[in-house]
Amino acid sequence: MAFIDYYKILGIDKSASAGDIKKAYRKLARKYHPDLNPSDKEAERKFKEINEANEVLSNPENRKKYDEHGKDWKHADQFEKAKQQQRQYQGSGQQSPFGDFGGGDYSDFFESMFGGRASSRGRTGGGVKFRGQDLNAELHLNLKEVYKTDKRTLTINGKNIRLTIPAGVKNGQVIKIKGHGGEGINGGPKGDLNITFSIKNNTKFKLDGDNLHTTVDLDLYKALLGGEITVDTFDGKVKLKIAPETQNGTKVKLKGKGFPVYKKEGMFGDLYITYQIKMPKNLTEKEKQLFTELAKLRTS
Amino acid sequence: MSQENFIPLHKICELYKVEMSFFNSLSEIGLIKIITIEKSNYIHQDKITDIEKMIRMHLDLDINIEGIDIAFNLLQKIGELENELNTVKNRLRIYEN
């Protein structure tokens, strides 16, 4: 646990007036406030730092304590009396103005000096209901697991949540579950739970939107003379006719054999198959002779 | 129209200690939609998250109505760009494997 320079965090010097502190705090809060920086963890961290600095420096009593003893925070005994006073503050039901964001998440340094929530200021005192904090979670799945709609029970913060994972959900997509976030303050509604899907593709298919792409090897003779092959799709095998004289890199589309379209039951993207013609290796003398004859036929 | 799914505006004013004029200004600028049912004003419950955000911007960050409008427009753009970025990243994975 290290000493935290609250003046440095707010970008002010030790002689700053209450007005300077407020001004500096508001300026930085506008820059890093979570409402203005959604999903930005770094901004959230900075906002907590700024909030904590303001909690201390905007309260004359706390500022005095910090100025006198801040660097000697290890001598916690000196602050025991202050802590007791602080507990009385906490019991009064007063809240941080940023009840949704700053609450209860202070540095160890702050806790050691002030014992928790310190502010006795702000607009939210006395029984005003506040919506709970939105919680964020990440769910790791593989591509096969999101091919069909699935129901799962997740344990988040010790609570079981039944979740329907719609087929076709995309990597990085966020699903909001209302009322499963943090508890509200003073009986306010609960926040929401945002689940970000992290989907790993460990199949041979490449996903582009709702379409799948794959490459299929084709032997030279089937490519030249035509025939029938069996290929893998995402949900099973299908037989395909190969046209005579199929060229290397030819692409065919299998309509409706792609990935399910998110929240559109029964709708699927397409599967694109690219033929990759494999040349025969280790030719026998007889084969070489026949290919030579073929070559002569072509050049004559 | 049924009052179900709507929250009376005067209750929101009481709860968050905000003047009615604040909501009128938000409505005038097109940021919220006030629904009138039997001479009382309501807000749809799905909009409460946005409204709380606007209240926080106004009271905690001293942002005026025009500023909130700009912030919301920019946040919407950021959201759209993030979605686009996510789609592009997913497409890029096709060529990385």
Short mmCIF file of C-alpha atoms in Angstrom, two decimals:
data_model
loop_
_atom_site.label_atom_id
_atom_site.label_comp_id
_atom_site.label_asym_id
_atom_site.label_seq_id
_atom_site.Cartn_x
_atom_site.Cartn_y
_atom_site.Cartn_z
CA MET A 1 0.00 0.00 0.00
CA ALA A 2 1.53 3.30 -1.09
CA PHE A 3 0.87 6.92 -0.22
CA ILE A 4 -1.53 8.54 -2.67
CA ASP A 5 -1.01 12.16 -3.62
CA TYR A 6 -4.57 13.43 -3.91
CA TYR A 7 -3.39 16.91 -4.92
CA LYS A 8 -1.48 15.43 -7.83
CA ILE A 9 -4.51 13.39 -8.90
CA LEU A 10 -6.62 16.53 -9.11
CA GLY A 11 -3.75 18.50 -10.66
CA ILE A 12 -3.75 21.20 -7.97
CA ASP A 13 -1.22 22.41 -5.44
CA LYS A 14 -1.47 22.23 -1.68
CA SER A 15 -2.60 25.83 -1.35
CA ALA A 16 -5.66 25.23 -3.56
CA SER A 17 -8.88 26.78 -2.30
CA ALA A 18 -12.15 24.88 -1.91
CA GLY A 19 -13.26 26.51 -5.16
CA ASP A 20 -10.10 25.33 -6.97
CA ILE A 21 -10.68 21.78 -5.73
CA LYS A 22 -14.30 21.79 -6.88
CA LYS A 23 -13.34 23.21 -10.25
CA ALA A 24 -10.52 20.69 -10.77
CA TYR A 25 -12.73 17.83 -9.66
CA ARG A 26 -15.62 18.79 -11.95
CA LYS A 27 -13.28 19.19 -14.90
CA LEU A 28 -11.73 15.76 -14.42
CA ALA A 29 -15.09 14.15 -13.55
CA ARG A 30 -16.50 15.40 -16.85
CA LYS A 31 -13.55 13.77 -18.60
CA TYR A 32 -13.61 10.40 -16.86
CA HIS A 33 -17.21 9.97 -15.67
CA PRO A 34 -18.43 6.41 -16.47
CA ASP A 35 -21.57 7.79 -18.12
CA LEU A 36 -19.36 9.51 -20.68
CA ASN A 37 -16.88 6.63 -20.99
CA PRO A 38 -18.96 3.46 -21.21
CA SER A 39 -16.98 0.19 -21.07
CA ASP A 40 -13.72 2.08 -20.50
CA LYS A 41 -12.01 0.38 -17.55
CA GLU A 42 -9.14 2.89 -17.48
CA ALA A 43 -11.57 5.83 -17.28
CA GLU A 44 -13.48 4.04 -14.53
CA ARG A 45 -10.25 3.54 -12.56
CA LYS A 46 -9.28 7.19 -12.99
CA PHE A 47 -12.76 8.33 -12.01
CA LYS A 48 -12.53 6.35 -8.78
CA GLU A 49 -9.16 7.99 -8.04
CA ILE A 50 -10.58 11.46 -8.71
CA ASN A 51 -13.65 10.72 -6.63
CA GLU A 52 -11.52 9.51 -3.74
CA ALA A 53 -9.25 12.58 -3.96
CA ASN A 54 -12.31 14.81 -3.91
CA GLU A 55 -13.84 12.92 -0.99
CA VAL A 56 -10.76 13.78 1.04
CA LEU A 57 -9.85 17.26 -0.17
CA SER A 58 -13.34 18.73 -0.37
CA ASN A 59 -14.02 17.87 3.27
CA PRO A 60 -12.06 20.40 5.41
CA GLU A 61 -11.70 17.95 8.32
CA ASN A 62 -10.42 15.12 6.14
CA ARG A 63 -8.18 17.48 4.20
CA LYS A 64 -6.59 18.67 7.43
CA LYS A 65 -5.97 15.09 8.57
CA TYR A 66 -4.55 14.17 5.19
CA ASP A 67 -2.25 17.22 5.09
CA GLU A 68 -0.97 16.52 8.61
CA HIS A 69 -0.65 12.75 8.58
CA GLY A 70 -1.06 11.60 4.99
CA LYS A 71 2.57 10.59 4.49
CA ASP A 72 2.64 8.82 7.86
CA TRP A 73 -0.44 6.77 7.20
CA LYS A 74 1.21 3.67 8.69
CA HIS A 75 0.76 5.16 12.15
CA ALA A 76 -2.85 4.18 12.04
CA ASP A 77 -3.32 4.48 15.81
CA GLN A 78 -3.38 8.23 15.50
CA PHE A 79 -6.43 7.97 13.32
CA GLU A 80 -8.43 5.58 15.45
CA LYS A 81 -10.42 8.39 16.96
CA ALA A 82 -11.12 9.80 13.53
CA LYS A 83 -12.29 6.39 12.38
CA GLN A 84 -14.77 6.16 15.20
CA GLN A 85 -16.18 9.52 14.18
CA GLN A 86 -16.28 8.24 10.64
CA ARG A 87 -18.38 5.21 11.58
CA GLN A 88 -20.91 7.63 13.00
CA TYR A 89 -20.98 9.40 9.64
CA GLN A 90 -21.62 6.14 7.83
CA GLY A 91 -24.53 5.35 10.09
CA SER A 92 -26.24 8.57 9.11
CA GLY A 93 -27.20 7.22 5.68
CA GLN A 94 -25.33 9.86 3.71
CA GLN A 95 -24.08 8.92 0.29
CA SER A 96 -21.51 9.88 -2.27
CA PRO A 97 -22.96 12.02 -5.04
CA PHE A 98 -21.84 9.27 -7.38
CA GLY A 99 -23.67 6.53 -5.58
CA ASP A 100 -23.82 4.44 -8.72
CA PHE A 101 -20.12 4.45 -9.37
CA GLY A 102 -17.84 5.51 -6.56
CA GLY A 103 -19.51 3.69 -3.74
CA GLY A 104 -17.43 1.50 -1.51
CA ASP A 105 -14.51 1.17 -3.87
CA TYR A 106 -11.75 3.10 -2.22
CA SER A 107 -8.02 2.47 -2.10
CA ASP A 108 -6.40 0.69 0.85
CA PHE A 109 -4.67 3.96 1.64
CA PHE A 110 -8.03 5.74 1.94
CA GLU A 111 -9.49 2.93 4.06
CA SER A 112 -6.51 3.03 6.40
CA MET A 113 -6.88 6.76 6.98
CA PHE A 114 -10.60 7.30 6.89
CA GLY A 115 -12.04 3.85 7.40
CA GLY A 116 -14.36 3.85 4.40
CA ARG A 117 -16.87 6.24 2.93
CA ALA A 118 -15.96 9.69 4.16
CA SER A 119 -18.05 12.31 2.57
CA SER A 120 -20.76 14.10 4.43
CA ARG A 121 -21.64 16.31 1.52
CA GLY A 122 -23.60 15.89 -1.65
CA ARG A 123 -27.12 16.02 -2.92
CA THR A 124 -28.18 12.49 -2.26
CA GLY A 125 -28.60 12.47 1.47
CA GLY A 126 -31.53 11.04 3.31
CA GLY A 127 -33.50 8.25 1.71
CA VAL A 128 -33.32 9.07 -2.00
CA LYS A 129 -33.59 5.88 -4.02
CA PHE A 130 -30.83 5.11 -6.51
CA ARG A 131 -30.66 2.46 -9.13
CA GLY A 132 -27.98 -0.15 -8.48
CA GLN A 133 -24.74 -0.34 -10.40
CA ASP A 134 -24.68 -2.13 -13.76
CA LEU A 135 -22.49 -5.22 -13.60
CA ASN A 136 -20.39 -6.54 -16.46
CA ALA A 137 -19.51 -10.18 -17.06
CA GLU A 138 -17.85 -12.08 -19.89
CA LEU A 139 -19.08 -15.46 -21.11
CA HIS A 140 -16.61 -17.62 -23.02
CA LEU A 141 -18.12 -20.08 -25.48
CA ASN A 142 -17.03 -21.82 -28.64
CA LEU A 143 -18.72 -21.42 -32.00
CA LYS A 144 -20.48 -24.80 -31.85
CA GLU A 145 -22.14 -23.80 -28.57
CA VAL A 146 -23.92 -20.86 -30.18
CA TYR A 147 -25.13 -22.74 -33.25
CA LYS A 148 -28.33 -23.65 -31.43
CA THR A 149 -30.31 -21.65 -28.86
CA ASP A 150 -29.24 -22.85 -25.45
CA LYS A 151 -30.37 -22.30 -21.87
CA ARG A 152 -27.72 -22.05 -19.19
CA THR A 153 -27.51 -21.28 -15.51
CA LEU A 154 -24.70 -18.90 -14.70
CA THR A 155 -23.42 -18.08 -11.26
CA ILE A 156 -22.64 -14.39 -11.01
CA ASN A 157 -21.73 -12.81 -7.67
CA GLY A 158 -22.99 -15.94 -5.91
CA LYS A 159 -26.39 -15.81 -7.56
CA ASN A 160 -27.73 -18.27 -10.13
CA ILE A 161 -29.11 -16.64 -13.25
CA ARG A 162 -30.93 -18.60 -15.93
CA LEU A 163 -29.89 -17.28 -19.30
CA THR A 164 -31.14 -18.09 -22.78
CA ILE A 165 -28.32 -17.81 -25.28
CA PRO A 166 -29.91 -17.16 -28.67
CA ALA A 167 -28.42 -19.06 -31.62
CA GLY A 168 -26.19 -16.89 -33.78
CA VAL A 169 -24.96 -14.56 -31.03
CA LYS A 170 -21.73 -12.90 -32.20
CA ASN A 171 -18.31 -12.56 -30.65
CA GLY A 172 -18.16 -9.29 -28.69
CA GLN A 173 -21.95 -8.93 -28.60
CA VAL A 174 -23.40 -7.66 -25.32
CA ILE A 175 -26.70 -8.90 -23.89
CA LYS A 176 -28.32 -6.83 -21.15
CA ILE A 177 -30.26 -8.65 -18.43
CA LYS A 178 -32.45 -6.18 -16.64
CA GLY A 179 -32.55 -6.15 -12.87
CA HIS A 180 -29.64 -8.55 -12.31
CA GLY A 181 -27.02 -5.90 -11.51
CA GLY A 182 -26.05 -4.37 -8.18
CA GLU A 183 -28.55 -3.73 -5.43
CA GLY A 184 -30.27 -0.34 -5.47
CA ILE A 185 -29.48 2.24 -2.83
CA ASN A 186 -32.19 3.03 -0.27
CA GLY A 187 -34.53 0.52 -1.90
CA GLY A 188 -33.95 1.76 -5.47
CA PRO A 189 -34.20 -0.67 -8.40
CA LYS A 190 -31.41 -3.08 -9.14
CA GLY A 191 -28.97 -2.31 -11.94
CA ASP A 192 -28.57 -4.41 -15.07
CA LEU A 193 -26.19 -7.22 -15.88
CA ASN A 194 -24.31 -6.83 -19.17
CA ILE A 195 -22.91 -10.06 -20.54
CA THR A 196 -20.27 -9.81 -23.25
CA PHE A 197 -19.89 -12.94 -25.36
CA SER A 198 -16.39 -14.07 -26.16
CA ILE A 199 -16.76 -16.73 -28.83
CA LYS A 200 -13.82 -18.83 -29.94
CA ASN A 201 -13.95 -20.43 -33.34
CA ASN A 202 -12.19 -23.78 -33.14
CA THR A 203 -13.85 -25.22 -36.25
CA LYS A 204 -12.54 -25.42 -39.81
CA PHE A 205 -15.24 -22.95 -40.86
CA LYS A 206 -14.63 -19.23 -40.99
CA LEU A 207 -17.53 -17.02 -39.97
CA ASP A 208 -18.29 -13.79 -41.83
CA GLY A 209 -21.48 -12.26 -40.51
CA ASP A 210 -23.96 -15.12 -40.84
CA ASN A 211 -22.09 -16.81 -43.69
CA LEU A 212 -19.60 -19.60 -43.28
CA HIS A 213 -16.58 -20.21 -45.50
CA THR A 214 -14.54 -23.36 -45.93
CA THR A 215 -12.05 -24.91 -48.34
CA VAL A 216 -12.48 -28.41 -49.75
CA ASP A 217 -9.74 -30.44 -51.42
CA LEU A 218 -10.60 -31.84 -54.84
CA ASP A 219 -8.50 -34.41 -56.66
CA LEU A 220 -7.32 -33.55 -60.14
CA TYR A 221 -9.33 -36.22 -61.91
CA LYS A 222 -12.65 -35.28 -60.30
CA ALA A 223 -11.94 -31.64 -61.09
CA LEU A 224 -11.28 -32.52 -64.73
CA LEU A 225 -13.91 -35.17 -65.33
CA GLY A 226 -16.61 -34.22 -62.81
CA GLY A 227 -18.23 -36.47 -60.22
CA GLU A 228 -19.63 -36.44 -56.73
CA ILE A 229 -18.06 -35.65 -53.36
CA THR A 230 -19.25 -35.55 -49.74
CA VAL A 231 -18.45 -32.37 -47.80
CA ASP A 232 -18.86 -31.36 -44.16
CA THR A 233 -21.25 -28.54 -43.33
CA PHE A 234 -21.70 -27.12 -39.82
CA ASP A 235 -24.57 -29.51 -39.06
CA GLY A 236 -23.66 -32.62 -41.03
CA LYS A 237 -22.48 -33.95 -44.37
CA VAL A 238 -23.92 -33.19 -47.81
CA LYS A 239 -23.27 -34.65 -51.26
CA LEU A 240 -22.16 -32.27 -53.99
CA LYS A 241 -21.91 -32.72 -57.75
CA ILE A 242 -18.69 -31.54 -59.29
CA ALA A 243 -18.97 -30.11 -62.77
CA PRO A 244 -16.38 -31.33 -65.32
CA GLU A 245 -13.38 -28.99 -65.81
CA THR A 246 -13.84 -27.32 -62.41
CA GLN A 247 -11.08 -24.75 -61.94
CA ASN A 248 -8.90 -24.34 -58.85
CA GLY A 249 -10.40 -21.73 -56.50
CA THR A 250 -13.96 -22.19 -57.78
CA LYS A 251 -16.46 -21.09 -55.16
CA VAL A 252 -19.89 -22.65 -54.68
CA LYS A 253 -22.65 -21.41 -52.39
CA LEU A 254 -24.81 -23.74 -50.33
CA LYS A 255 -27.84 -21.63 -49.52
CA GLY A 256 -29.06 -21.80 -45.92
CA LYS A 257 -26.14 -23.95 -44.77
CA GLY A 258 -24.39 -21.11 -42.96
CA PHE A 259 -24.76 -19.86 -39.40
CA PRO A 260 -28.12 -19.13 -37.76
CA VAL A 261 -29.26 -15.50 -37.98
CA TYR A 262 -29.44 -13.98 -34.49
CA LYS A 263 -32.98 -13.96 -33.10
CA LYS A 264 -34.50 -14.96 -36.46
CA GLU A 265 -35.58 -18.50 -35.93
CA GLY A 266 -35.21 -20.80 -38.93
CA MET A 267 -33.07 -18.29 -40.86
CA PHE A 268 -29.52 -19.19 -41.75
CA GLY A 269 -26.69 -17.62 -43.68
CA ASP A 270 -24.99 -19.43 -46.57
CA LEU A 271 -22.00 -21.73 -46.73
CA TYR A 272 -19.32 -20.86 -49.30
CA ILE A 273 -17.07 -23.69 -50.38
CA THR A 274 -13.83 -23.00 -52.24
CA TYR A 275 -12.37 -25.94 -54.17
CA GLN A 276 -8.67 -26.45 -53.85
CA ILE A 277 -7.39 -28.86 -56.48
CA LYS A 278 -4.75 -31.27 -55.23
CA MET A 279 -2.13 -32.32 -57.76
CA PRO A 280 -1.03 -35.94 -57.72
CA LYS A 281 2.45 -36.62 -56.31
CA ASN A 282 4.97 -39.42 -56.73
CA LEU A 283 3.94 -40.15 -60.32
CA THR A 284 4.77 -43.60 -61.69
CA GLU A 285 6.63 -43.98 -65.00
CA LYS A 286 3.38 -44.97 -66.66
CA GLU A 287 1.59 -41.85 -65.32
CA LYS A 288 4.44 -39.62 -66.47
CA GLN A 289 4.25 -41.19 -69.90
CA LEU A 290 0.47 -40.65 -70.10
CA PHE A 291 0.74 -37.03 -68.87
CA THR A 292 3.41 -36.40 -71.49
CA GLU A 293 1.06 -37.72 -74.15
CA LEU A 294 -1.70 -35.47 -72.80
CA ALA A 295 0.65 -32.50 -72.88
CA LYS A 296 1.55 -33.24 -76.50
CA LEU A 297 -2.15 -33.42 -77.39
CA ARG A 298 -2.61 -29.96 -75.87
CA THR A 299 0.37 -28.38 -77.63
CA SER A 300 -0.14 -29.96 -81.07
CA MET B 1 -53.62 4.36 -23.22
CA SER B 2 -52.78 2.19 -20.21
CA GLN B 3 -50.52 3.57 -17.50
CA GLU B 4 -48.76 0.23 -17.25
CA ASN B 5 -45.03 0.46 -18.07
CA PHE B 6 -45.06 4.23 -17.53
CA ILE B 7 -43.64 6.17 -14.58
CA PRO B 8 -45.31 9.39 -13.44
CA LEU B 9 -42.99 12.32 -14.09
CA HIS B 10 -43.81 14.03 -10.81
CA LYS B 11 -42.56 10.93 -8.95
CA ILE B 12 -39.24 11.08 -10.83
CA CYS B 13 -38.96 14.78 -9.91
CA GLU B 14 -39.55 13.95 -6.25
CA LEU B 15 -37.21 10.99 -6.25
CA TYR B 16 -34.27 12.72 -7.86
CA LYS B 17 -35.02 16.23 -6.61
CA VAL B 18 -35.15 17.66 -10.12
CA GLU B 19 -37.43 20.43 -11.37
CA MET B 20 -40.16 19.58 -13.89
CA SER B 21 -38.68 22.24 -16.17
CA PHE B 22 -35.60 20.04 -16.60
CA PHE B 23 -37.73 17.30 -18.17
CA ASN B 24 -39.67 19.80 -20.24
CA SER B 25 -36.38 21.09 -21.66
CA LEU B 26 -35.20 17.53 -22.38
CA SER B 27 -38.48 16.87 -24.14
CA GLU B 28 -38.26 20.11 -26.17
CA ILE B 29 -34.80 19.20 -27.39
CA GLY B 30 -36.03 15.71 -28.31
CA LEU B 31 -34.00 13.73 -25.81
CA ILE B 32 -37.00 12.24 -24.02
CA LYS B 33 -40.64 11.65 -24.88
CA ILE B 34 -43.22 12.73 -22.33
CA ILE B 35 -46.47 10.78 -22.64
CA THR B 36 -49.67 12.39 -21.37
CA ILE B 37 -52.30 9.99 -20.03
CA GLU B 38 -55.44 11.44 -18.46
CA LYS B 39 -53.82 14.85 -17.99
CA SER B 40 -50.77 13.41 -16.18
CA ASN B 41 -47.28 13.22 -17.64
CA TYR B 42 -45.36 9.96 -17.81
CA ILE B 43 -42.07 8.52 -19.02
CA HIS B 44 -41.74 5.01 -20.40
CA GLN B 45 -39.96 2.74 -17.91
CA ASP B 46 -37.43 1.59 -20.54
CA LYS B 47 -36.09 5.16 -20.70
CA ILE B 48 -35.30 5.42 -16.99
CA THR B 49 -31.65 4.37 -17.44
CA ASP B 50 -31.10 7.18 -19.95
CA ILE B 51 -32.97 9.65 -17.78
CA GLU B 52 -30.86 8.78 -14.73
CA LYS B 53 -27.79 9.32 -16.87
CA MET B 54 -29.08 12.75 -17.95
CA ILE B 55 -29.81 13.68 -14.32
CA ARG B 56 -26.28 12.66 -13.28
CA MET B 57 -24.75 14.66 -16.12
CA HIS B 58 -26.81 17.68 -15.18
CA LEU B 59 -26.47 17.62 -11.40
CA ASP B 60 -23.11 15.98 -10.85
CA LEU B 61 -21.20 17.31 -13.83
CA ASP B 62 -22.91 20.68 -14.34
CA ILE B 63 -23.70 19.90 -17.97
CA ASN B 64 -26.52 21.97 -19.43
CA ILE B 65 -29.32 20.61 -21.64
CA GLU B 66 -27.48 21.38 -24.90
CA GLY B 67 -24.37 19.69 -23.51
CA ILE B 68 -26.38 16.60 -22.57
CA ASP B 69 -27.79 16.52 -26.10
CA ILE B 70 -24.27 16.66 -27.57
CA ALA B 71 -22.99 14.03 -25.12
CA PHE B 72 -25.84 11.66 -25.93
CA ASN B 73 -25.35 12.08 -29.67
CA LEU B 74 -21.64 11.39 -29.32
CA LEU B 75 -22.25 8.40 -27.04
CA GLN B 76 -24.65 7.01 -29.63
CA LYS B 77 -22.00 7.46 -32.31
CA ILE B 78 -19.40 5.76 -30.09
CA GLY B 79 -21.82 2.84 -29.61
CA GLU B 80 -22.33 2.53 -33.36
CA LEU B 81 -18.58 2.73 -34.02
CA GLU B 82 -17.92 0.09 -31.34
CA ASN B 83 -20.43 -2.22 -33.00
CA GLU B 84 -18.83 -1.58 -36.38
CA LEU B 85 -15.37 -2.17 -34.93
CA ASN B 86 -16.57 -5.43 -33.42
CA THR B 87 -17.97 -6.56 -36.78
CA VAL B 88 -14.72 -5.62 -38.53
CA LYS B 89 -12.66 -7.45 -35.88
CA ASN B 90 -14.80 -10.55 -36.34
CA ARG B 91 -14.29 -10.36 -40.12
CA LEU B 92 -10.56 -9.88 -39.63
CA ARG B 93 -10.43 -13.15 -37.72
CA ILE B 94 -11.26 -14.89 -41.04
CA TYR B 95 -7.85 -13.91 -42.39
CA GLU B 96 -5.88 -14.37 -39.18
CA ASN B 97 -6.50 -18.10 -38.72
#
